[in-house]
PDB file of C-alpha atoms and ligand atoms in Angstrom:
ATOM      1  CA  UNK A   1       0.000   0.000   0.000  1.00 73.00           C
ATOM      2  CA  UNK A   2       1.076   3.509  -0.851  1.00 78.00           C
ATOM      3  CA  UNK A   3       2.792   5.419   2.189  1.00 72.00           C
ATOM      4  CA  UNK A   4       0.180   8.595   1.312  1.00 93.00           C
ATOM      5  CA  UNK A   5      -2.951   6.250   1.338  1.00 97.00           C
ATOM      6  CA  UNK A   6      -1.512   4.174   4.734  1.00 97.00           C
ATOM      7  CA  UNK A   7      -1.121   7.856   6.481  1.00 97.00           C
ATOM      8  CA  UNK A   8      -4.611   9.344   5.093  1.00 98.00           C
ATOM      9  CA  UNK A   9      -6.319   5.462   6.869  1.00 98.00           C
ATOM     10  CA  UNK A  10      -4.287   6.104   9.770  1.00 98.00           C
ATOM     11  CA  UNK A  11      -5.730   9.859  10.248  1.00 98.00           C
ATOM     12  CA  UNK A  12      -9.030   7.779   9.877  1.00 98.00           C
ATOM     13  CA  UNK A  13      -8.483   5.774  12.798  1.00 98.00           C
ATOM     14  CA  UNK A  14      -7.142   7.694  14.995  1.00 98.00           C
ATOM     15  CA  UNK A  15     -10.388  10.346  14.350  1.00 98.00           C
ATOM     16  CA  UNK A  16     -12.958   7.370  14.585  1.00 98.00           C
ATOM     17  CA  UNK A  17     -10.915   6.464  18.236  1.00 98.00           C
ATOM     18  CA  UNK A  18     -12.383  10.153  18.815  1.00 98.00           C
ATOM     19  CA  UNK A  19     -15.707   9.573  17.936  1.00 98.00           C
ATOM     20  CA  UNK A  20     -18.696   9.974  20.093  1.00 99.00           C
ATOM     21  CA  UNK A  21     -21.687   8.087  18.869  1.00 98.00           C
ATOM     22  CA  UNK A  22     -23.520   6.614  22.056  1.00 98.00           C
ATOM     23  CA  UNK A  23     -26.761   6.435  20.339  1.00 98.00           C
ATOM     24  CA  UNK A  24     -25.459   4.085  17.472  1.00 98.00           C
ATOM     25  CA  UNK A  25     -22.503   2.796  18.675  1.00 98.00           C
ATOM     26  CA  UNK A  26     -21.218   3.499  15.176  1.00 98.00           C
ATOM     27  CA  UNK A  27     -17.980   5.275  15.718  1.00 98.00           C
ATOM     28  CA  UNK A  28     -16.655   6.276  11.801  1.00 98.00           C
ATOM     29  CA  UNK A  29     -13.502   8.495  11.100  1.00 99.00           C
ATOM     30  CA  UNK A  30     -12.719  10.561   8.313  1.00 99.00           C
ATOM     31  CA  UNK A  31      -9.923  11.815   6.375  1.00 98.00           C
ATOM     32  CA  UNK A  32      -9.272  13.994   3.528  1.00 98.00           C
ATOM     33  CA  UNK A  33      -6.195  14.381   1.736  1.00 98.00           C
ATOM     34  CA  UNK A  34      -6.438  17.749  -0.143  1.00 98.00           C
ATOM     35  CA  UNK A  35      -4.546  18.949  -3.631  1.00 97.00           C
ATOM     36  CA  UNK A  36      -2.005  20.650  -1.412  1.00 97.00           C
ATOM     37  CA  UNK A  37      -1.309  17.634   0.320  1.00 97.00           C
ATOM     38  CA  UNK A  38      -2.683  18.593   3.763  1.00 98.00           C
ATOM     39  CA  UNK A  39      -5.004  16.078   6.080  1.00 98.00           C
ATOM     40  CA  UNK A  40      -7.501  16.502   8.262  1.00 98.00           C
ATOM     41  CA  UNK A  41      -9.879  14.150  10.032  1.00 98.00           C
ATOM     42  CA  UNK A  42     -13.272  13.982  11.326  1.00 99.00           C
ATOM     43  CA  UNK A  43     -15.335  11.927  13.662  1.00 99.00           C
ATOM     44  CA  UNK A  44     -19.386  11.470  13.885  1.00 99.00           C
ATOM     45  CA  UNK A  45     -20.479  13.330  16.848  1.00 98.00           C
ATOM     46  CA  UNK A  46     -23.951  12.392  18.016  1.00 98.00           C
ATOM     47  CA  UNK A  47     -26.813  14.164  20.119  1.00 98.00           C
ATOM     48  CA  UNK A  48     -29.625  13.019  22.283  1.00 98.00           C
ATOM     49  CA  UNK A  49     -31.989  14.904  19.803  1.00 98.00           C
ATOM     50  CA  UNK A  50     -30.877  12.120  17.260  1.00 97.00           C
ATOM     51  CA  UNK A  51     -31.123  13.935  13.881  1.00 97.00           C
ATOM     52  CA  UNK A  52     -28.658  16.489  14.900  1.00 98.00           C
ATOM     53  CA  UNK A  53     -25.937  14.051  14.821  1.00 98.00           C
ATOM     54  CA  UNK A  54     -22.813  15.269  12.835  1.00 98.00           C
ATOM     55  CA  UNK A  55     -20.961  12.508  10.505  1.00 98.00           C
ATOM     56  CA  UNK A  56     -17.363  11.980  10.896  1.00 99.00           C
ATOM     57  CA  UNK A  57     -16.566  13.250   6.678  1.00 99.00           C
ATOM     58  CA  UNK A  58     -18.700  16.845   7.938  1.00 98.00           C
ATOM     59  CA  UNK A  59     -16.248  17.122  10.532  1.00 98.00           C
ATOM     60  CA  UNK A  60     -12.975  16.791   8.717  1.00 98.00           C
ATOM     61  CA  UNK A  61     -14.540  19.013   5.618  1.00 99.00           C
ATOM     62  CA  UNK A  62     -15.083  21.480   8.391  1.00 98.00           C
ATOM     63  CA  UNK A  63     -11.250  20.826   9.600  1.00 98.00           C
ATOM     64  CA  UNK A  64     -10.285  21.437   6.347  1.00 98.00           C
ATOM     65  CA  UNK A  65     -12.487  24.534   5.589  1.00 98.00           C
ATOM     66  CA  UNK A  66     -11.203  26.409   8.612  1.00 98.00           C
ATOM     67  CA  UNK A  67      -7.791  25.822   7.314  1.00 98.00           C
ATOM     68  CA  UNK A  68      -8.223  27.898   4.315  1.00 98.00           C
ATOM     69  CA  UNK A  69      -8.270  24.562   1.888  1.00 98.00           C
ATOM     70  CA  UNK A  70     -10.935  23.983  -0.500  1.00 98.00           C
ATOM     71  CA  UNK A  71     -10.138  21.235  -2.506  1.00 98.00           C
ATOM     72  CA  UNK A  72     -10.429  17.316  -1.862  1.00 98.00           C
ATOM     73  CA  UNK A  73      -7.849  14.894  -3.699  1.00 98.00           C
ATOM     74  CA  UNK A  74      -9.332  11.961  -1.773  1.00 98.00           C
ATOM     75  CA  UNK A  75     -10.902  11.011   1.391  1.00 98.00           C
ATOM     76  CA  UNK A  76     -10.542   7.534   3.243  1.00 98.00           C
ATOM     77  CA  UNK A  77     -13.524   6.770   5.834  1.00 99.00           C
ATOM     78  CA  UNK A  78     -13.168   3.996   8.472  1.00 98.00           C
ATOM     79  CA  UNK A  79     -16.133   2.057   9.912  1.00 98.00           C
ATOM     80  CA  UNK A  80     -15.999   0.351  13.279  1.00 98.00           C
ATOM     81  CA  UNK A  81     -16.419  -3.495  11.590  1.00 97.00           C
ATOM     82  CA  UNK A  82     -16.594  -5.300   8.407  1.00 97.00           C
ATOM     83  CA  UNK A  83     -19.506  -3.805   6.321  1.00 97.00           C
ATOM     84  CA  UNK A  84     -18.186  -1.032   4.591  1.00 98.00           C
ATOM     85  CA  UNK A  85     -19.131   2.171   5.847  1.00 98.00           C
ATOM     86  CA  UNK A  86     -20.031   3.840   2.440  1.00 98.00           C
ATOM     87  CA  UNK A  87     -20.872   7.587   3.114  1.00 98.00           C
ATOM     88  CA  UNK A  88     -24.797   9.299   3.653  1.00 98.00           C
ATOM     89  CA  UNK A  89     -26.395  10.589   0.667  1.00 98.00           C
ATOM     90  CA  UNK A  90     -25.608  14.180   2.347  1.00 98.00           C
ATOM     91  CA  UNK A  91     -21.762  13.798   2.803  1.00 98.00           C
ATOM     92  CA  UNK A  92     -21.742  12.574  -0.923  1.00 98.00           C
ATOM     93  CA  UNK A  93     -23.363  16.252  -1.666  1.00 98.00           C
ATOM     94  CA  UNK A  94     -20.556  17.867   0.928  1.00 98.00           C
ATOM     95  CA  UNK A  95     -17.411  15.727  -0.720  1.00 98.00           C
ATOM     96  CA  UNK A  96     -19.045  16.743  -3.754  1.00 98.00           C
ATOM     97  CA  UNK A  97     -18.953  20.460  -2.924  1.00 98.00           C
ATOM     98  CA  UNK A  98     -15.221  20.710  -3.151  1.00 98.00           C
ATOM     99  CA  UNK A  99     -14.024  17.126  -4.499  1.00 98.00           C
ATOM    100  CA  UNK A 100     -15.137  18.973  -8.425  1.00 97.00           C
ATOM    101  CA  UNK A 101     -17.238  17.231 -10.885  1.00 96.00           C
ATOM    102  CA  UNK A 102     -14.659  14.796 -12.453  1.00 95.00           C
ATOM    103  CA  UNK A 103     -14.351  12.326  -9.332  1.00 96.00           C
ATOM    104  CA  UNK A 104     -11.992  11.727  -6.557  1.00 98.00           C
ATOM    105  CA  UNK A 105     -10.953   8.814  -4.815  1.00 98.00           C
ATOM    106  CA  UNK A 106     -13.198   7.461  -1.944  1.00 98.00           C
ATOM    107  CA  UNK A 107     -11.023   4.523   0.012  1.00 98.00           C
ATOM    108  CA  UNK A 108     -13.338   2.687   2.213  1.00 98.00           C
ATOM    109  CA  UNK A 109     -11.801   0.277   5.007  1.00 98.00           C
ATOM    110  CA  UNK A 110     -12.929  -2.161   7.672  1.00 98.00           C
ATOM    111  CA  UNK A 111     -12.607  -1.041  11.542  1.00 98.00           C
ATOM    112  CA  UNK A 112      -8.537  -2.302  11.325  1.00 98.00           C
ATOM    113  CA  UNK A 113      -8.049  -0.327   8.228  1.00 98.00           C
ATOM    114  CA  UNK A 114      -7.852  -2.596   5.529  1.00 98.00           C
ATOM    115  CA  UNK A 115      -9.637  -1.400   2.387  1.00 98.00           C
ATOM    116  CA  UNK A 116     -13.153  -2.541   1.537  1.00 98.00           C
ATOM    117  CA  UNK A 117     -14.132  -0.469  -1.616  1.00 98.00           C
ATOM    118  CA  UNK A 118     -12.217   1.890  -3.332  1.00 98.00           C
ATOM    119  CA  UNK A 119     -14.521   4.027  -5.629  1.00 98.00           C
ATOM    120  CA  UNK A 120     -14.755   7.854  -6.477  1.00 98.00           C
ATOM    121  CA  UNK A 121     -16.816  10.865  -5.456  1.00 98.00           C
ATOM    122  CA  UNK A 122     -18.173  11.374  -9.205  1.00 98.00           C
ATOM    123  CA  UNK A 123     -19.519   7.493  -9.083  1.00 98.00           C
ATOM    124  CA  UNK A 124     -20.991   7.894  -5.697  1.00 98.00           C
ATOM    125  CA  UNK A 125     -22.807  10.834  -6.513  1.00 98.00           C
ATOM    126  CA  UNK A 126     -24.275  10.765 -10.446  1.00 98.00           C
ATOM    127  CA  UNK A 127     -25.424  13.359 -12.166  1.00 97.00           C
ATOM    128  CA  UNK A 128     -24.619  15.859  -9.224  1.00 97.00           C
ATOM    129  CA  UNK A 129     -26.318  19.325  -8.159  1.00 96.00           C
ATOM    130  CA  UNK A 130     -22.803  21.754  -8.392  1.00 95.00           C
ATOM    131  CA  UNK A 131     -21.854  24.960  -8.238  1.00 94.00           C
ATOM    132  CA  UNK A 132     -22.247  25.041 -11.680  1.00 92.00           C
ATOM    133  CA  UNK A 133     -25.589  24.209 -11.611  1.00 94.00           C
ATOM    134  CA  UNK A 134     -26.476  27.231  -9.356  1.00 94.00           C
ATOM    135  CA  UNK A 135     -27.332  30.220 -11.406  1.00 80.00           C
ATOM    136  CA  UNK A 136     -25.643  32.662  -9.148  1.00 66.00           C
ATOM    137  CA  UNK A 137     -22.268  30.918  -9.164  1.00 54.00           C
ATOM    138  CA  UNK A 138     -22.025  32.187 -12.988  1.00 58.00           C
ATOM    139  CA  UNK A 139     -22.888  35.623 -12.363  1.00 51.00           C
TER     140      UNK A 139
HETATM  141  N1  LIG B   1     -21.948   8.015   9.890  1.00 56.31           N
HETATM  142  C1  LIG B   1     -20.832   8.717   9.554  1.00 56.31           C
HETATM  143  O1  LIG B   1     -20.274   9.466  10.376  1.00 56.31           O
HETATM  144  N2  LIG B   1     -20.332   8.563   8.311  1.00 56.31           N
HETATM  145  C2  LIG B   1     -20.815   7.697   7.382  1.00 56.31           C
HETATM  146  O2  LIG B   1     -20.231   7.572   6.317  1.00 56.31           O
HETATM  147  C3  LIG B   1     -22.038   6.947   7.640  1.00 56.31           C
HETATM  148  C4  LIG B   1     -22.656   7.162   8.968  1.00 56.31           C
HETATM  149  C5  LIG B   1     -22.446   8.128  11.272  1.00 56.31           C
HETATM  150  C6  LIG B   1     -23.718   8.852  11.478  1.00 56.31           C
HETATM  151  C7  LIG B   1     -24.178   8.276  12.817  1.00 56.31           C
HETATM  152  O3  LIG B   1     -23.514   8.956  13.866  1.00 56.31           O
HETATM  153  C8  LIG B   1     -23.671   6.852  12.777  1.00 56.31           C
HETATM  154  O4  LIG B   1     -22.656   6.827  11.782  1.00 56.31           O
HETATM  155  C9  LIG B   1     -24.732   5.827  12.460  1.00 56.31           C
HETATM  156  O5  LIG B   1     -25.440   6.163  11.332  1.00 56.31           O
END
């Protein structure tokens, strides 16, 4: 395995160790590499009012936001077993928001990193709603 990809699951891990999901017991971690090489990581963070419940890839795009970086080269997300924890339809719409419309990696691994799926944010998320498609963002 690639030294980048082993560091990017290992930024995964570590986040999901930070995880608070008492409600589920579904800790996930996130990371996302970005074009300028930086990572940052995310974990779910849940709430007794249930639907306010934060997912672990909102968290690191958040991370990575407040940084000043705005563009995903590939995120990695970490379940806490064996079924691969493939990401809500609403953090395919956030990766989408700064992964572009041509597709970046998506690694998904088992709870002791080893990679599940590997697919892309393009294929995860067809025929996307963009910037592009938001009349304003032309203007
Ligand atoms: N969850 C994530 O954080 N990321 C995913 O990719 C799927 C689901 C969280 C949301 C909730 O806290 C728990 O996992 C169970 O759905």
């Amino acid at each position: 395995m690639a030294t980048d990809l082993k560091a990017l699951i290992d930024a995964a891990m570590k986040a999901r160790d930070a995880a608070y999901a008492p409600y589920s017991n579904h800790p996930v971690g996130a990371a996302v590499l970005t074009t300028s090489g930086e990572v940052f990581a995310g974990c779910n963070v849940e709430n007794a009012a249930y639907p306010l419940g934060t997912c672990a890839e909102a968290g690191a795009i958040a991370a990575m936001v407040m940084a000043g970086e705005r563009e995903i080269a590939h995120v990695v997300i970490v379940g806490p077993g064996e079924a691969a924890c493939t990401p809500c339809g609403g953090c395919r719409q956030k990766i989408r928001e700064f992964a572009g419309s041509d597709g970046k990696p998506v690694t998904i691994c088992d709870k002791d990193g080893n990679v599940l799926l590997e697919t892309d944010s393009a294929a995860l998320l067809p025929h996307a709603f963009g910037p592009d498609n938001v009349d304003e963002a032309k203007r």
